Amino acid sequence: MHAQSVGTVAPQTAHFTEPLPLKSGGALPEYDLVYETYGQLNAERSNAVLVCHALSGSHHVAGIDATTGAVGWWDNLVGPGKPLDTNRFFVIGVNNLGGCYGSSGPKSINPATGKPWGADFPFVTVEDWVVAQARLADRLGIGRFAAVVGGSLGGMQALSWTLQYPDRVAHALVIASAPKLTAQNIAFNEVARQAILKDPDFHGGHYYEHGVVPVRGLALARMVGHITYLSDDAMGQKFGRTLRHDKPVFSYDVEFEIESYLRYQGDKFAGFFDANTYLLTTKALDYYDPAFDFNGDLVAALGRAKAEFLVVSFSTDWRFSPARSREIVYALMHSDRRVSYAEVDCAAGHDSFLLDEPQYHAVLRAYIDNIRF
Amino acid sequence: MSLERFDYDVIASWIEPGERVLDLGCGDGSLLRHLKAVRQIRGYGVENNPERLVACVRNGINVIQIDLDQGLAGFDDGFFDHVIMSLSLQAMHNTQDILREMLRVGREAVVSFPNFAYWRHRQAILNGHMPVSKNLPYQWYDTPNVRFFTIADFEVLCEQEGIVIHERLAFDEDKVILDEPNFLASVALYRLGRKA
């Protein structure tokens, strides 16, 4: 079986006019969701799989974008003959609300003012995203997903699906994720946010009107993020202490290769991502805590789930460490849910979940092959 | 190493329908699969070997990847009815800790191990060589086994640890050994509990 690409893909847009009540209070009066699909929905509409994206991801999960030529962010997982095989499954990727890839977000026009929402776009949560995704599923005639899959923040959505719509998801694949962020993890997000909020070009979130973008803050935010997505070892192996000029030149310009890498990644990101989306999304991460309404009792919180679970973590991931995945696993086990857990030995830190490390993909393939619909 | 079907049947006979069962070092999940088929158990396996883990997932068994040398931190006291460790105890460094952990998270433990005092093994030693057999298929230099003990040794440890032996079955191949098991049995299988 030779794995292939899903080929050229183009996004679609679904417009919703029924207001979406939000956990932060209030409602989004109307909104767009941009999505892509791969494979064919079967006659019983039972082979659909939802892929949820993380902080900087999008609806463009797989294939080659017809306009930009960009390859999907999880193309190594999704396609004909790949672990999430589009010969069997109908796979959906959705850009979440508050995003900057076409779904309604801070860059979109606020119908009440005729101007971009900017900082006035309401706070959205993981739970809100899941409700919006469920409405898209309704629109596509999908009652129950064969699986909901996600890594990192996407894993939180997959978990939340099983709690908000227990009857609408048969399997959840929760990868490199956590049942809630630790204080340390929130701290990294706060540094990233402060970098954006304190950028003089931020203008209280209404920078669109000023014709500027807080690129310095956004780049700094991304630099901090990148440090936490890599392991010490991976960074050491990739960059070490390599000096651009082979010796110290006593300057604040780029000297160490790691500086060059971080600046490049930061600037690249600031060139296309929206700062308000970054703020909103990191807050969604921080707020997620399904046990909050259960006095912190995760076993009670996850007892609502009916899905079967695969949980995966990576040995060198310190942003979403294996210990955090084990919390999910033990809580599911102690509430008599079906759960399997793999702790994959991989040097690449949090970013491992985007790689096609053989053991990781072998586990995913073995699990997904067993999904019946 | 895998257990034979007669061992599966013995273990199944010790388990009530619908029990919660944990199998430590569950291999490809065959035992749990058997117990699920004949006893409708709610089973979880623990396996740390990557290939065997994938085999479990393929077999549709709930499997959790942890290193047993770290114990069973994260498992609630008394959650399981039976905690099984088949033919793996001799490969664990922390024998006492793992037995305590098994009887902490489980009401009862089921343990099987190769008996190093089996007469053929004694004969091998008398002939000047470490035993190699069906149940001890490794050479001394590549064996995963780190603890070499006998039925008699194990029962001393149980006494010392306050572990109650509810049942013991000893085998030579598939033959049940009633007399002189420490001499005539190659494998022993125990059902253990805590002192009340």
GROMACS .gro file of N, CA and C in nm, chain A residues 120-233:
model
  342
  120ASP      N    1  -1.246   4.363   2.002
  120ASP     CA    2  -1.384   4.343   2.046
  120ASP      C    3  -1.437   4.204   2.013
  121PHE      N    4  -1.360   4.126   1.937
  121PHE     CA    5  -1.407   3.990   1.912
  121PHE      C    6  -1.414   3.917   2.046
  122PRO      N    7  -1.528   3.852   2.074
  122PRO     CA    8  -1.544   3.794   2.209
  122PRO      C    9  -1.444   3.682   2.237
  123PHE      N   10  -1.419   3.659   2.365
  123PHE     CA   11  -1.337   3.545   2.405
  123PHE      C   12  -1.409   3.417   2.363
  124VAL      N   13  -1.334   3.328   2.299
  124VAL     CA   14  -1.392   3.198   2.261
  124VAL      C   15  -1.314   3.089   2.335
  125THR      N   16  -1.383   2.982   2.365
  125THR     CA   17  -1.323   2.873   2.443
  125THR      C   18  -1.322   2.744   2.361
  126VAL      N   19  -1.251   2.647   2.412
  126VAL     CA   20  -1.250   2.515   2.350
  126VAL      C   21  -1.394   2.464   2.334
  127GLU      N   22  -1.475   2.484   2.437
  127GLU     CA   23  -1.613   2.436   2.433
  127GLU      C   24  -1.693   2.506   2.323
  128ASP      N   25  -1.669   2.638   2.307
  128ASP     CA   26  -1.738   2.712   2.200
  128ASP      C   27  -1.699   2.658   2.063
  129TRP      N   28  -1.570   2.631   2.047
  129TRP     CA   29  -1.524   2.577   1.919
  129TRP      C   30  -1.594   2.445   1.889
  130VAL      N   31  -1.608   2.362   1.991
  130VAL     CA   32  -1.669   2.231   1.971
  130VAL      C   33  -1.816   2.247   1.930
  131VAL      N   34  -1.887   2.342   1.993
  131VAL     CA   35  -2.026   2.366   1.955
  131VAL      C   36  -2.033   2.409   1.808
  132ALA      N   37  -1.942   2.500   1.771
  132ALA     CA   38  -1.940   2.546   1.631
  132ALA      C   39  -1.909   2.431   1.536
  133GLN      N   40  -1.815   2.347   1.574
  133GLN     CA   41  -1.781   2.230   1.490
  133GLN      C   42  -1.901   2.137   1.479
  134ALA      N   43  -1.976   2.123   1.588
  134ALA     CA   44  -2.094   2.036   1.586
  134ALA      C   45  -2.200   2.092   1.490
  135ARG      N   46  -2.210   2.224   1.487
  135ARG     CA   47  -2.306   2.284   1.394
  135ARG      C   48  -2.264   2.261   1.249
  136LEU      N   49  -2.133   2.265   1.226
  136LEU     CA   50  -2.084   2.234   1.090
  136LEU      C   51  -2.115   2.087   1.057
  137ALA      N   52  -2.098   1.999   1.156
  137ALA     CA   53  -2.129   1.857   1.135
  137ALA      C   54  -2.278   1.841   1.100
  138ASP      N   55  -2.364   1.914   1.171
  138ASP     CA   56  -2.508   1.912   1.141
  138ASP      C   57  -2.530   1.952   0.996
  139ARG      N   58  -2.465   2.059   0.957
  139ARG     CA   59  -2.480   2.112   0.822
  139ARG      C   60  -2.439   2.008   0.718
  140LEU      N   61  -2.334   1.930   0.752
  140LEU     CA   62  -2.285   1.829   0.657
  140LEU      C   63  -2.359   1.695   0.672
  141GLY      N   64  -2.458   1.692   0.761
  141GLY     CA   65  -2.538   1.571   0.779
  141GLY      C   66  -2.467   1.461   0.855
  142ILE      N   67  -2.370   1.500   0.940
  142ILE     CA   68  -2.296   1.401   1.017
  142ILE      C   69  -2.348   1.400   1.161
  143GLY      N   70  -2.413   1.290   1.197
  143GLY     CA   71  -2.468   1.278   1.331
  143GLY      C   72  -2.361   1.239   1.431
  144ARG      N   73  -2.276   1.147   1.390
  144ARG     CA   74  -2.177   1.091   1.482
  144ARG      C   75  -2.045   1.076   1.409
  145PHE      N   76  -1.938   1.123   1.471
  145PHE     CA   77  -1.806   1.108   1.412
  145PHE      C   78  -1.750   0.969   1.446
  146ALA      N   79  -1.690   0.906   1.346
  146ALA     CA   80  -1.617   0.782   1.373
  146ALA      C   81  -1.501   0.813   1.466
  147ALA      N   82  -1.443   0.931   1.449
  147ALA     CA   83  -1.334   0.974   1.539
  147ALA      C   84  -1.319   1.125   1.535
  148VAL      N   85  -1.274   1.179   1.647
  148VAL     CA   86  -1.227   1.317   1.652
  148VAL      C   87  -1.081   1.311   1.697
  149VAL      N   88  -0.995   1.379   1.621
  149VAL     CA   89  -0.850   1.367   1.638
  149VAL      C   90  -0.790   1.505   1.659
  150GLY      N   91  -0.696   1.516   1.752
  150GLY     CA   92  -0.626   1.643   1.765
  150GLY      C   93  -0.500   1.631   1.847
  151GLY      N   94  -0.405   1.719   1.818
  151GLY     CA   95  -0.281   1.727   1.896
  151GLY      C   96  -0.276   1.857   1.971
  152SER      N   97  -0.217   1.856   2.092
  152SER     CA   98  -0.199   1.977   2.171
  152SER      C   99  -0.336   2.040   2.202
  153LEU      N  100  -0.355   2.166   2.166
  153LEU     CA  101  -0.487   2.230   2.183
  153LEU      C  102  -0.595   2.154   2.105
  154GLY      N  103  -0.557   2.093   1.994
  154GLY     CA  104  -0.651   2.011   1.918
  154GLY      C  105  -0.695   1.889   1.997
  155GLY      N  106  -0.604   1.835   2.078
  155GLY     CA  107  -0.637   1.722   2.164
  155GLY      C  108  -0.740   1.760   2.270
  156MET      N  109  -0.729   1.885   2.318
  156MET     CA  110  -0.829   1.934   2.415
  156MET      C  111  -0.967   1.938   2.351
  157GLN      N  112  -0.972   1.976   2.223
  157GLN     CA  113  -1.102   1.977   2.152
  157GLN      C  114  -1.155   1.835   2.137
  158ALA      N  115  -1.067   1.742   2.102
  158ALA     CA  116  -1.110   1.602   2.087
  158ALA      C  117  -1.167   1.551   2.219
  159LEU      N  118  -1.097   1.582   2.329
  159LEU     CA  119  -1.145   1.541   2.462
  159LEU      C  120  -1.279   1.608   2.493
  160SER      N  121  -1.288   1.737   2.463
  160SER     CA  122  -1.410   1.811   2.494
  160SER      C  123  -1.529   1.759   2.413
  161TRP      N  124  -1.504   1.717   2.291
  161TRP     CA  125  -1.611   1.656   2.210
  161TRP      C  126  -1.676   1.540   2.285
  162THR      N  127  -1.595   1.456   2.346
  162THR     CA  128  -1.649   1.336   2.411
  162THR      C  129  -1.731   1.371   2.534
  163LEU      N  130  -1.709   1.493   2.589
  163LEU     CA  131  -1.781   1.535   2.708
  163LEU      C  132  -1.904   1.617   2.673
  164GLN      N  133  -1.894   1.699   2.567
  164GLN     CA  134  -2.007   1.784   2.528
  164GLN      C  135  -2.108   1.707   2.445
  165TYR      N  136  -2.059   1.615   2.363
  165TYR     CA  137  -2.147   1.536   2.275
  165TYR      C  138  -2.110   1.388   2.286
  166PRO      N  139  -2.133   1.325   2.402
  166PRO     CA  140  -2.087   1.187   2.421
  166PRO      C  141  -2.142   1.090   2.317
  167ASP      N  142  -2.260   1.118   2.265
  167ASP     CA  143  -2.320   1.026   2.169
  167ASP      C  144  -2.279   1.054   2.025
  168ARG      N  145  -2.201   1.158   2.007
  168ARG     CA  146  -2.169   1.197   1.870
  168ARG      C  147  -2.024   1.166   1.832
  169VAL      N  148  -1.951   1.095   1.917
  169VAL     CA  149  -1.812   1.063   1.884
  169VAL      C  150  -1.780   0.921   1.934
  170ALA      N  151  -1.737   0.837   1.839
  170ALA     CA  152  -1.708   0.697   1.874
  170ALA      C  153  -1.567   0.681   1.929
  171HIS      N  154  -1.472   0.753   1.871
  171HIS     CA  155  -1.332   0.742   1.914
  171HIS      C  156  -1.271   0.881   1.924
  172ALA      N  157  -1.188   0.900   2.027
  172ALA     CA  158  -1.115   1.026   2.040
  172ALA      C  159  -0.966   0.995   2.045
  173LEU      N  160  -0.889   1.064   1.961
  173LEU     CA  161  -0.744   1.049   1.962
  173LEU      C  162  -0.685   1.179   2.016
  174VAL      N  163  -0.634   1.171   2.139
  174VAL     CA  164  -0.588   1.290   2.212
  174VAL      C  165  -0.435   1.282   2.219
  175ILE      N  166  -0.368   1.368   2.145
  175ILE     CA  167  -0.223   1.353   2.123
  175ILE      C  168  -0.147   1.473   2.178
  176ALA      N  169  -0.040   1.447   2.251
  176ALA     CA  170   0.046   1.553   2.306
  176ALA      C  171  -0.037   1.663   2.371
  177SER      N  172  -0.131   1.621   2.454
  177SER     CA  173  -0.225   1.718   2.510
  177SER      C  174  -0.223   1.713   2.662
  178ALA      N  175  -0.323   1.774   2.724
  178ALA     CA  176  -0.329   1.781   2.870
  178ALA      C  177  -0.473   1.807   2.911
  179PRO      N  178  -0.511   1.766   3.032
  179PRO     CA  179  -0.647   1.794   3.077
  179PRO      C  180  -0.665   1.940   3.118
  180LYS      N  181  -0.556   2.009   3.140
  180LYS     CA  182  -0.556   2.155   3.164
  180LYS      C  183  -0.410   2.197   3.168
  181LEU      N  184  -0.387   2.326   3.146
  181LEU     CA  185  -0.249   2.373   3.149
  181LEU      C  186  -0.200   2.387   3.293
  182THR      N  187  -0.070   2.368   3.309
  182THR     CA  188  -0.007   2.396   3.439
  182THR      C  189   0.021   2.546   3.450
  183ALA      N  190   0.054   2.591   3.570
  183ALA     CA  191   0.092   2.731   3.591
  183ALA      C  192   0.209   2.769   3.501
  184GLN      N  193   0.305   2.678   3.488
  184GLN     CA  194   0.422   2.706   3.403
  184GLN      C  195   0.381   2.728   3.258
  185ASN      N  196   0.286   2.645   3.214
  185ASN     CA  197   0.240   2.653   3.077
  185ASN      C  198   0.164   2.784   3.052
  186ILE      N  199   0.079   2.822   3.149
  186ILE     CA  200   0.008   2.950   3.139
  186ILE      C  201   0.110   3.065   3.139
  187ALA      N  202   0.216   3.048   3.218
  187ALA     CA  203   0.319   3.152   3.227
  187ALA      C  204   0.382   3.178   3.090
  188PHE      N  205   0.412   3.073   3.016
  188PHE     CA  206   0.468   3.092   2.882
  188PHE      C  207   0.369   3.168   2.794
  189ASN      N  208   0.240   3.131   2.804
  189ASN     CA  209   0.139   3.201   2.725
  189ASN      C  210   0.131   3.348   2.763
  190GLU      N  211   0.146   3.376   2.892
  190GLU     CA  212   0.136   3.514   2.937
  190GLU      C  213   0.253   3.598   2.885
  191VAL      N  214   0.372   3.541   2.882
  191VAL     CA  215   0.486   3.613   2.826
  191VAL      C  216   0.458   3.646   2.679
  192ALA      N  217   0.404   3.549   2.608
  192ALA     CA  218   0.372   3.569   2.466
  192ALA      C  219   0.268   3.681   2.451
  193ARG      N  220   0.167   3.677   2.536
  193ARG     CA  221   0.062   3.780   2.526
  193ARG      C  222   0.117   3.918   2.559
  194GLN      N  223   0.197   3.926   2.664
  194GLN     CA  224   0.251   4.056   2.703
  194GLN      C  225   0.338   4.114   2.592
  195ALA      N  226   0.409   4.029   2.522
  195ALA     CA  227   0.492   4.077   2.410
  195ALA      C  228   0.403   4.147   2.307
  196ILE      N  229   0.285   4.089   2.282
  196ILE     CA  230   0.193   4.148   2.184
  196ILE      C  231   0.125   4.273   2.241
  197LEU      N  232   0.074   4.258   2.363
  197LEU     CA  233  -0.003   4.367   2.424
  197LEU      C  234   0.082   4.492   2.444
  198LYS      N  235   0.211   4.474   2.467
  198LYS     CA  236   0.299   4.589   2.494
  198LYS      C  237   0.365   4.645   2.367
  199ASP      N  238   0.337   4.581   2.253
  199ASP     CA  239   0.392   4.635   2.128
  199ASP      C  240   0.322   4.768   2.098
  200PRO      N  241   0.397   4.877   2.072
  200PRO     CA  242   0.333   5.007   2.044
  200PRO      C  243   0.239   5.002   1.924
  201ASP      N  244   0.258   4.907   1.835
  201ASP     CA  245   0.170   4.896   1.719
  201ASP      C  246   0.043   4.815   1.748
  202PHE      N  247   0.023   4.774   1.872
  202PHE     CA  248  -0.095   4.693   1.904
  202PHE      C  249  -0.223   4.778   1.906
  203HIS      N  250  -0.214   4.900   1.954
  203HIS     CA  251  -0.327   4.994   1.957
  203HIS      C  252  -0.452   4.932   2.018
  204GLY      N  253  -0.434   4.869   2.132
  204GLY     CA  254  -0.548   4.811   2.202
  204GLY      C  255  -0.620   4.705   2.120
  205GLY      N  256  -0.553   4.648   2.022
  205GLY     CA  257  -0.613   4.542   1.942
  205GLY      C  258  -0.679   4.593   1.815
  206HIS      N  259  -0.679   4.728   1.797
  206HIS     CA  260  -0.744   4.786   1.678
  206HIS      C  261  -0.640   4.834   1.577
  207TYR      N  262  -0.532   4.756   1.565
  207TYR     CA  263  -0.422   4.797   1.478
  207TYR      C  264  -0.458   4.797   1.330
  208TYR      N  265  -0.563   4.719   1.294
  208TYR     CA  266  -0.601   4.715   1.151
  208TYR      C  267  -0.632   4.857   1.103
  209GLU      N  268  -0.705   4.933   1.190
  209GLU     CA  269  -0.748   5.068   1.152
  209GLU      C  270  -0.629   5.162   1.136
  210HIS      N  271  -0.518   5.127   1.203
  210HIS     CA  272  -0.400   5.214   1.195
  210HIS      C  273  -0.306   5.170   1.084
  211GLY      N  274  -0.346   5.067   1.013
  211GLY     CA  275  -0.263   5.020   0.901
  211GLY      C  276  -0.131   4.960   0.945
  212VAL      N  277  -0.125   4.913   1.070
  212VAL     CA  278  -0.001   4.850   1.118
  212VAL      C  279  -0.034   4.714   1.180
  213VAL      N  280   0.070   4.638   1.207
  213VAL     CA  281   0.058   4.507   1.271
  213VAL      C  282   0.164   4.500   1.381
  214PRO      N  283   0.129   4.453   1.499
  214PRO     CA  284   0.230   4.444   1.607
  214PRO      C  285   0.328   4.330   1.580
  215VAL      N  286   0.406   4.345   1.474
  215VAL     CA  287   0.492   4.234   1.429
  215VAL      C  288   0.600   4.201   1.532
  216ARG      N  289   0.650   4.302   1.603
  216ARG     CA  290   0.758   4.273   1.698
  216ARG      C  291   0.706   4.187   1.812
  217GLY      N  292   0.589   4.223   1.864
  217GLY     CA  293   0.530   4.147   1.973
  217GLY      C  294   0.493   4.006   1.930
  218LEU      N  295   0.433   3.997   1.811
  218LEU     CA  296   0.391   3.866   1.761
  218LEU      C  297   0.512   3.776   1.735
  219ALA      N  298   0.619   3.836   1.681
  219ALA     CA  299   0.740   3.758   1.655
  219ALA      C  300   0.801   3.708   1.786
  220LEU      N  301   0.804   3.796   1.887
  220LEU     CA  302   0.857   3.756   2.018
  220LEU      C  303   0.773   3.643   2.077
  221ALA      N  304   0.640   3.656   2.064
  221ALA     CA  305   0.549   3.554   2.117
  221ALA      C  306   0.581   3.419   2.052
  222ARG      N  307   0.603   3.422   1.922
  222ARG     CA  308   0.632   3.298   1.849
  222ARG      C  309   0.769   3.241   1.889
  223MET      N  310   0.864   3.331   1.915
  223MET     CA  311   0.997   3.284   1.956
  223MET      C  312   0.988   3.208   2.089
  224VAL      N  313   0.914   3.265   2.183
  224VAL     CA  314   0.896   3.198   2.312
  224VAL      C  315   0.831   3.062   2.290
  225GLY      N  316   0.725   3.062   2.205
  225GLY     CA  317   0.656   2.937   2.177
  225GLY      C  318   0.750   2.832   2.121
  226HIS      N  319   0.829   2.873   2.022
  226HIS     CA  320   0.920   2.778   1.957
  226HIS      C  321   1.018   2.714   2.054
  227ILE      N  322   1.065   2.793   2.149
  227ILE     CA  323   1.159   2.738   2.249
  227ILE      C  324   1.092   2.623   2.324
  228THR      N  325   0.964   2.643   2.355
  228THR     CA  326   0.895   2.542   2.436
  228THR      C  327   0.848   2.423   2.353
  229TYR      N  328   0.844   2.437   2.220
  229TYR     CA  329   0.798   2.325   2.137
  229TYR      C  330   0.912   2.228   2.109
  230LEU      N  331   1.036   2.274   2.128
  230LEU     CA  332   1.151   2.188   2.101
  230LEU      C  333   1.208   2.137   2.232
  231SER      N  334   1.275   2.023   2.225
  231SER     CA  335   1.343   1.974   2.344
  231SER      C  336   1.484   2.034   2.348
  232ASP      N  337   1.541   2.034   2.468
  232ASP     CA  338   1.678   2.081   2.486
  232ASP      C  339   1.772   2.004   2.393
  233ASP      N  340   1.753   1.872   2.389
  233ASP     CA  341   1.838   1.786   2.305
  233ASP      C  342   1.822   1.820   2.158
   0.00000   0.00000   0.00000
